[in-house]
Coordinates of C-alpha atoms and ligand atoms in Angstrom, one line a residue:
M1 CA -46.8 47.8 -36.8
E2 CA -49.1 45.0 -36.7
I3 CA -50.5 43.1 -40.0
I4 CA -53.0 41.2 -38.2
S5 CA -55.7 41.7 -35.9
A6 CA -58.3 39.5 -34.6
Q7 CA -60.4 41.0 -32.2
N8 CA -63.1 39.6 -30.4
I9 CA -64.1 36.9 -32.7
V10 CA -66.4 34.2 -32.0
K11 CA -67.7 31.3 -33.8
Q12 CA -69.9 28.4 -32.7
F13 CA -70.4 25.3 -34.1
G14 CA -74.4 24.1 -33.2
S15 CA -74.8 24.9 -29.3
F16 CA -70.3 24.6 -28.5
T17 CA -68.1 27.4 -28.5
A18 CA -65.4 27.0 -30.8
L19 CA -64.0 30.5 -30.4
D20 CA -64.9 32.6 -27.4
D21 CA -63.8 36.0 -27.4
V22 CA -60.4 35.3 -29.3
S23 CA -58.2 38.6 -29.4
I24 CA -54.4 38.4 -31.0
S25 CA -52.8 40.6 -32.6
V26 CA -49.8 39.6 -35.1
P27 CA -46.7 42.5 -35.4
E28 CA -45.4 42.8 -39.3
K29 CA -42.1 40.6 -39.9
S30 CA -42.3 38.4 -37.2
I31 CA -43.4 35.0 -36.1
F32 CA -46.0 34.6 -34.3
G33 CA -47.3 31.0 -32.7
L34 CA -50.8 29.8 -32.1
L35 CA -50.1 27.5 -29.5
G36 CA -52.5 25.1 -27.7
P37 CA -53.9 21.5 -27.1
N38 CA -56.0 19.2 -29.8
G39 CA -59.0 21.3 -30.3
A40 CA -58.0 24.3 -28.4
G41 CA -59.9 26.3 -31.6
K42 CA -56.2 26.9 -33.6
T43 CA -57.8 26.1 -36.7
T44 CA -61.1 27.4 -36.5
L45 CA -59.0 30.8 -36.1
I46 CA -56.9 30.2 -39.2
R47 CA -59.6 29.5 -41.3
I48 CA -61.6 33.2 -40.3
I49 CA -58.0 34.9 -41.1
N50 CA -57.9 32.8 -44.8
Q51 CA -61.6 33.7 -45.4
I52 CA -62.7 29.6 -45.5
T53 CA -65.4 30.6 -42.6
A54 CA -66.5 33.4 -41.0
P55 CA -67.2 34.4 -37.7
D56 CA -70.0 34.5 -35.7
S57 CA -68.8 38.0 -34.3
G58 CA -66.0 39.9 -33.8
Q59 CA -63.6 41.8 -36.8
I60 CA -60.1 41.0 -38.8
F61 CA -57.8 43.5 -39.8
F62 CA -55.1 43.4 -42.4
G63 CA -52.5 46.2 -42.1
G64 CA -54.9 48.2 -40.7
E65 CA -57.8 47.2 -43.3
K66 CA -61.4 46.0 -42.8
L67 CA -60.0 41.9 -44.0
S68 CA -61.4 41.5 -47.2
P69 CA -61.0 38.9 -50.4
K70 CA -58.4 41.4 -51.7
H71 CA -56.3 40.7 -49.1
T72 CA -56.0 36.8 -50.1
E73 CA -53.5 37.2 -52.6
Q74 CA -51.1 38.4 -49.8
I75 CA -51.3 35.6 -47.4
G76 CA -50.0 32.0 -48.4
Y77 CA -51.6 29.5 -46.8
L78 CA -50.7 26.0 -45.9
P79 CA -54.0 24.1 -44.5
E80 CA -54.0 21.3 -42.0
E81 CA -55.2 18.4 -44.1
R82 CA -53.2 18.5 -46.9
G83 CA -54.3 18.0 -50.0
L84 CA -52.5 17.6 -53.2
Y85 CA -54.0 15.9 -56.6
K86 CA -53.0 12.1 -55.9
K87 CA -52.9 10.8 -59.3
M88 CA -51.0 14.2 -60.8
E89 CA -47.0 14.1 -61.3
V90 CA -45.6 16.3 -59.1
G91 CA -43.4 18.8 -60.8
E92 CA -46.5 19.7 -63.3
Q93 CA -49.1 19.5 -60.6
C94 CA -46.6 22.3 -58.5
V95 CA -46.0 24.3 -61.7
Y96 CA -50.1 24.3 -61.9
L97 CA -50.6 25.2 -58.7
A98 CA -48.2 28.4 -58.6
Q99 CA -49.9 29.6 -62.2
L100 CA -52.9 29.8 -59.7
K101 CA -50.9 32.3 -57.0
G102 CA -50.0 34.3 -60.4
L103 CA -47.1 33.2 -61.3
S104 CA -46.1 32.6 -65.1
K105 CA -45.1 28.7 -66.4
K106 CA -41.4 29.5 -67.4
G107 CA -41.0 31.9 -63.9
A108 CA -42.8 28.8 -61.8
T109 CA -40.9 26.1 -63.3
K110 CA -37.3 27.8 -63.0
K111 CA -38.2 28.5 -59.3
L112 CA -39.6 25.2 -58.4
K113 CA -36.4 23.8 -59.7
E114 CA -34.4 25.6 -57.1
W115 CA -36.7 24.8 -54.5
F116 CA -36.8 21.3 -55.2
E117 CA -33.0 21.3 -55.6
K118 CA -32.7 23.1 -51.9
F119 CA -35.0 20.3 -50.5
E120 CA -33.5 17.9 -52.8
M121 CA -36.7 16.4 -54.2
Q122 CA -35.5 16.9 -57.7
D123 CA -36.1 13.3 -58.4
W124 CA -40.0 13.6 -57.8
W125 CA -40.6 15.6 -60.2
K126 CA -42.0 13.3 -62.3
K127 CA -43.3 10.7 -60.3
K128 CA -47.2 10.7 -59.1
T129 CA -48.0 12.7 -56.2
E130 CA -50.1 9.1 -54.7
E131 CA -46.1 7.5 -54.9
L132 CA -44.4 9.8 -52.1
S133 CA -45.3 9.4 -48.6
K134 CA -47.3 11.7 -46.3
G135 CA -43.8 13.4 -45.3
M136 CA -42.6 14.1 -48.6
Q137 CA -46.2 15.5 -50.1
Q138 CA -45.9 18.4 -47.0
K139 CA -42.7 18.9 -48.5
V140 CA -43.8 19.8 -51.6
Q141 CA -47.1 21.8 -50.0
F142 CA -44.3 24.1 -48.4
V143 CA -42.5 24.9 -51.8
V144 CA -46.1 25.3 -53.1
T145 CA -47.1 27.5 -50.6
V146 CA -43.7 29.6 -50.1
L147 CA -43.1 30.4 -53.6
H148 CA -44.9 33.1 -54.3
E149 CA -43.5 34.8 -51.3
P150 CA -46.7 36.3 -50.2
K151 CA -45.6 39.1 -47.4
V152 CA -47.9 36.8 -45.1
L153 CA -47.6 33.1 -44.3
I154 CA -49.7 31.4 -42.2
L155 CA -48.7 27.4 -41.6
D156 CA -51.7 25.5 -39.7
E157 CA -49.4 22.8 -37.9
P158 CA -46.4 23.0 -40.3
F159 CA -44.1 20.4 -38.7
S160 CA -46.8 17.6 -37.6
G161 CA -46.0 14.9 -40.0
F162 CA -42.0 15.8 -40.4
D163 CA -39.4 13.2 -39.0
P164 CA -36.6 15.6 -37.5
I165 CA -34.4 16.2 -40.1
N166 CA -36.9 17.7 -42.2
A167 CA -39.5 19.2 -39.1
S168 CA -35.7 21.5 -38.7
L169 CA -35.4 22.3 -42.6
I170 CA -38.7 24.0 -42.3
K171 CA -38.1 25.9 -39.5
N172 CA -34.8 26.8 -40.5
E173 CA -36.6 27.9 -43.6
V174 CA -39.5 29.4 -41.7
L175 CA -36.5 31.8 -40.1
R176 CA -34.8 32.6 -43.1
L177 CA -38.7 33.8 -44.8
K178 CA -38.7 36.0 -41.2
N179 CA -35.4 37.4 -41.7
N180 CA -36.3 38.6 -45.3
G181 CA -39.2 40.1 -44.0
T182 CA -42.0 38.2 -44.4
T183 CA -44.5 37.6 -41.3
I184 CA -45.5 34.0 -40.6
L185 CA -48.8 33.2 -38.2
L186 CA -48.1 29.5 -37.5
S187 CA -49.6 26.9 -35.1
T188 CA -48.2 24.0 -33.6
H189 CA -49.6 21.8 -30.1
N190 CA -46.3 20.9 -29.8
M191 CA -43.9 23.3 -27.8
S192 CA -40.8 22.1 -28.1
S193 CA -39.4 24.4 -31.2
V194 CA -41.2 27.5 -29.7
E195 CA -38.4 29.5 -27.7
E196 CA -36.3 29.5 -30.9
L197 CA -39.1 30.2 -33.2
C198 CA -42.0 32.4 -32.1
D199 CA -41.4 36.2 -30.8
N200 CA -45.1 36.1 -30.1
I201 CA -47.3 34.3 -29.1
A202 CA -50.9 33.7 -28.5
L203 CA -51.8 30.3 -26.3
I204 CA -55.4 28.9 -26.6
N205 CA -56.9 26.3 -24.6
K206 CA -61.2 25.6 -24.8
A207 CA -61.8 28.2 -27.1
K208 CA -60.1 31.1 -25.5
V209 CA -56.8 33.2 -25.1
I210 CA -55.4 32.6 -22.0
L211 CA -51.7 33.9 -22.6
H212 CA -50.5 36.5 -25.1
G213 CA -47.4 38.3 -25.8
S214 CA -43.8 38.2 -26.4
V215 CA -41.8 34.7 -25.5
R216 CA -39.2 36.9 -23.9
E217 CA -41.3 38.9 -21.6
I218 CA -43.4 36.1 -20.8
R219 CA -40.5 33.9 -19.6
Q220 CA -39.2 36.7 -17.3
Q221 CA -42.8 37.0 -16.3
Y222 CA -43.1 33.3 -15.5
K223 CA -39.3 32.7 -14.1
A224 CA -39.5 31.4 -10.6
N225 CA -36.1 33.0 -9.1
T226 CA -34.2 29.9 -10.1
Y227 CA -30.4 29.4 -11.1
E228 CA -28.3 26.2 -12.0
V229 CA -24.4 26.4 -10.2
E230 CA -21.9 24.0 -11.8
F231 CA -19.2 23.6 -9.1
T232 CA -16.4 21.4 -8.0
G233 CA -16.5 20.4 -4.4
D234 CA -18.4 18.4 -1.8
L235 CA -22.2 18.7 -2.5
M236 CA -22.8 17.7 1.1
T237 CA -21.4 20.5 2.4
F238 CA -23.1 22.8 -0.8
T239 CA -26.3 21.2 0.1
K240 CA -25.8 21.8 3.9
A241 CA -24.6 25.7 3.6
L242 CA -27.9 25.7 1.5
F243 CA -30.0 25.8 4.9
K244 CA -33.4 27.0 4.8
D245 CA -32.6 30.5 2.7
F246 CA -32.3 28.1 -0.7
E247 CA -34.1 25.2 -2.0
L248 CA -32.1 22.5 -3.7
L249 CA -34.2 21.6 -6.4
E250 CA -32.0 19.4 -8.5
K251 CA -28.9 17.7 -8.6
H252 CA -27.1 15.9 -11.0
V253 CA -22.9 14.3 -9.9
D254 CA -20.8 13.9 -12.7
G255 CA -17.3 13.0 -11.6
A256 CA -15.6 16.0 -9.0
N257 CA -18.5 17.9 -10.9
C258 CA -21.5 19.1 -9.5
K259 CA -24.9 20.6 -11.1
A260 CA -27.5 22.1 -8.9
K261 CA -30.8 23.6 -9.5
V262 CA -31.3 26.4 -6.7
K263 CA -34.5 28.4 -6.2
L264 CA -33.8 31.5 -3.8
L265 CA -36.5 31.4 -1.1
Y266 CA -37.9 34.9 0.5
D267 CA -36.2 37.6 -0.4
K268 CA -32.5 36.1 -1.1
S269 CA -30.5 37.4 -4.1
P270 CA -28.5 35.5 -6.8
N271 CA -25.7 37.3 -5.0
D272 CA -26.5 35.8 -1.8
L273 CA -26.6 32.5 -3.0
L274 CA -22.9 33.2 -4.6
N275 CA -21.8 34.7 -1.3
T276 CA -23.3 31.6 0.3
V277 CA -21.7 28.9 -1.3
L278 CA -18.7 30.3 -2.5
P279 CA -16.4 29.3 0.6
Y280 CA -17.2 26.0 0.0
I281 CA -16.8 24.8 -3.5
Q282 CA -15.2 25.9 -6.8
I283 CA -17.7 27.6 -8.9
Q284 CA -17.4 26.9 -13.0
S285 CA -20.7 28.3 -14.1
F286 CA -23.8 30.5 -12.4
R287 CA -26.8 31.0 -14.8
E288 CA -30.4 31.9 -14.3
I289 CA -33.4 29.5 -15.5
L290 CA -36.3 30.8 -17.1
P291 CA -38.9 28.2 -17.4
S292 CA -39.5 27.2 -20.9
M293 CA -42.3 27.6 -22.8
N294 CA -43.5 24.0 -22.0
D295 CA -43.4 24.0 -18.8
I296 CA -45.8 27.3 -18.4
F297 CA -47.9 26.1 -21.0
I298 CA -48.5 22.7 -19.2
S299 CA -48.7 25.3 -16.0
K300 CA -51.1 27.5 -17.6
V301 CA -53.5 25.0 -19.1
Q302 CA -53.9 23.0 -16.3
Q303 CA -54.3 26.3 -13.9
T304 CA -57.4 26.8 -16.1
E305 CA -58.7 23.6 -15.6
V306 CA -58.4 23.6 -12.0
H307 CA -60.0 27.1 -11.8
A308 CA -62.8 25.6 -13.9
T309 CA -63.7 22.8 -11.8
V310 CA -63.8 25.1 -8.7
G311 CA -66.2 27.2 -10.8
L312 CA -63.3 30.3 -11.4
T313 CA -62.8 32.1 -14.2
E314 CA -59.9 33.4 -15.5
Ligands
ADP1 P1 -57.1 23.0 -33.2 O1 -57.3 23.4 -34.2 O2 -56.9 23.6 -31.9 O3 -56.9 21.3 -33.0 P2 -60.0 23.4 -34.3 O4 -60.1 24.7 -34.5 O5 -59.7 22.3 -35.1 O6 -58.9 23.0 -33.0 O7 -61.5 22.6 -33.1 C1 -61.7 23.2 -32.2 C2 -62.9 22.7 -32.3 O8 -64.2 23.1 -32.9 C3 -63.0 21.0 -31.8 O9 -63.6 20.9 -31.0 C4 -63.7 20.4 -33.1 O10 -63.9 19.5 -32.5 C5 -64.9 21.8 -33.8 N1 -65.1 21.9 -34.4 C6 -64.1 22.7 -35.9 N2 -64.5 22.7 -36.8 C7 -66.1 22.1 -36.7 C8 -67.0 22.1 -37.7 N3 -66.9 22.5 -38.9 N4 -68.6 21.6 -36.9 C9 -68.3 21.0 -35.5 N5 -67.4 21.5 -35.2 C10 -66.4 21.5 -35.4
MG2 MG1 -55.8 22.7 -36.3

């Protein structure tokens, strides 16, 4: 079941097209990554889904219904431009914001105390917001976004501005929320955690969706018949045995241990590769290498760039 569906969204700012016929489909209870370089159009699409701006054409559906203001309360939204009241105390401000989302003062305070403990932010409660660093403020804002347990969470660049430890804290929290049945739509220009995090993605580049689908299927689709062979034995003999049917892409020698990345050429199978090299080595491990989303992302973006310069369309 899909919970959010954007269909043929077009958005222009003057003569500039920020979204050009963009369609995405977000399945329920999963993590959907809106990926793409800076300026691709991610935030614009997120603002449209949050009904902050309207598209010039196209439609958004929420749980099968045409998106309308009544759906707002089912969505928790962390905007890219974080904004808290600078002069207000952190705890007081969180309680206030939670009340706006429909929680009682008592209920909000209880829940907030739990979150502050979990995220080791207890000491911040009485501080003025302006006394917190940008990353600390962002942590506070994340808590405020998820506190009322919305059905759908929309997080615009949730990891930017965080150090690695806090980024991984937020990542684990996002995974836990998914396991509890929340649907998460997040944008990121950083591909490093996409594999661990996202079930489905849309890659946007220059206002257009250039790749859409499940991370598992996309990685299968872009795999390049590449295998990693770890062995002990003589690397020279190994390399000679590969001859013309296999290409050695990378090698790494550590004492008697060798690790080689090999590409199958022509119609060679993994069995052929093993049969070819086994007489010469002691095998330790053998596995297929799937491309990372980062590799796919870079090659897709470059490909569209090349097409654009020679005047081809996707
Ligand atoms: P992303 O979030 O992927 O980095 P954005 O959606 O913020 O990208 O922006 C996409 C493009 O639209 C950018 O070129 C940006 O300058 C332009 N843009 C976004 N909002 C506005 C606006 N309000 N007025 C004019 N141009 C805008
Ligand atoms: Mg953005």
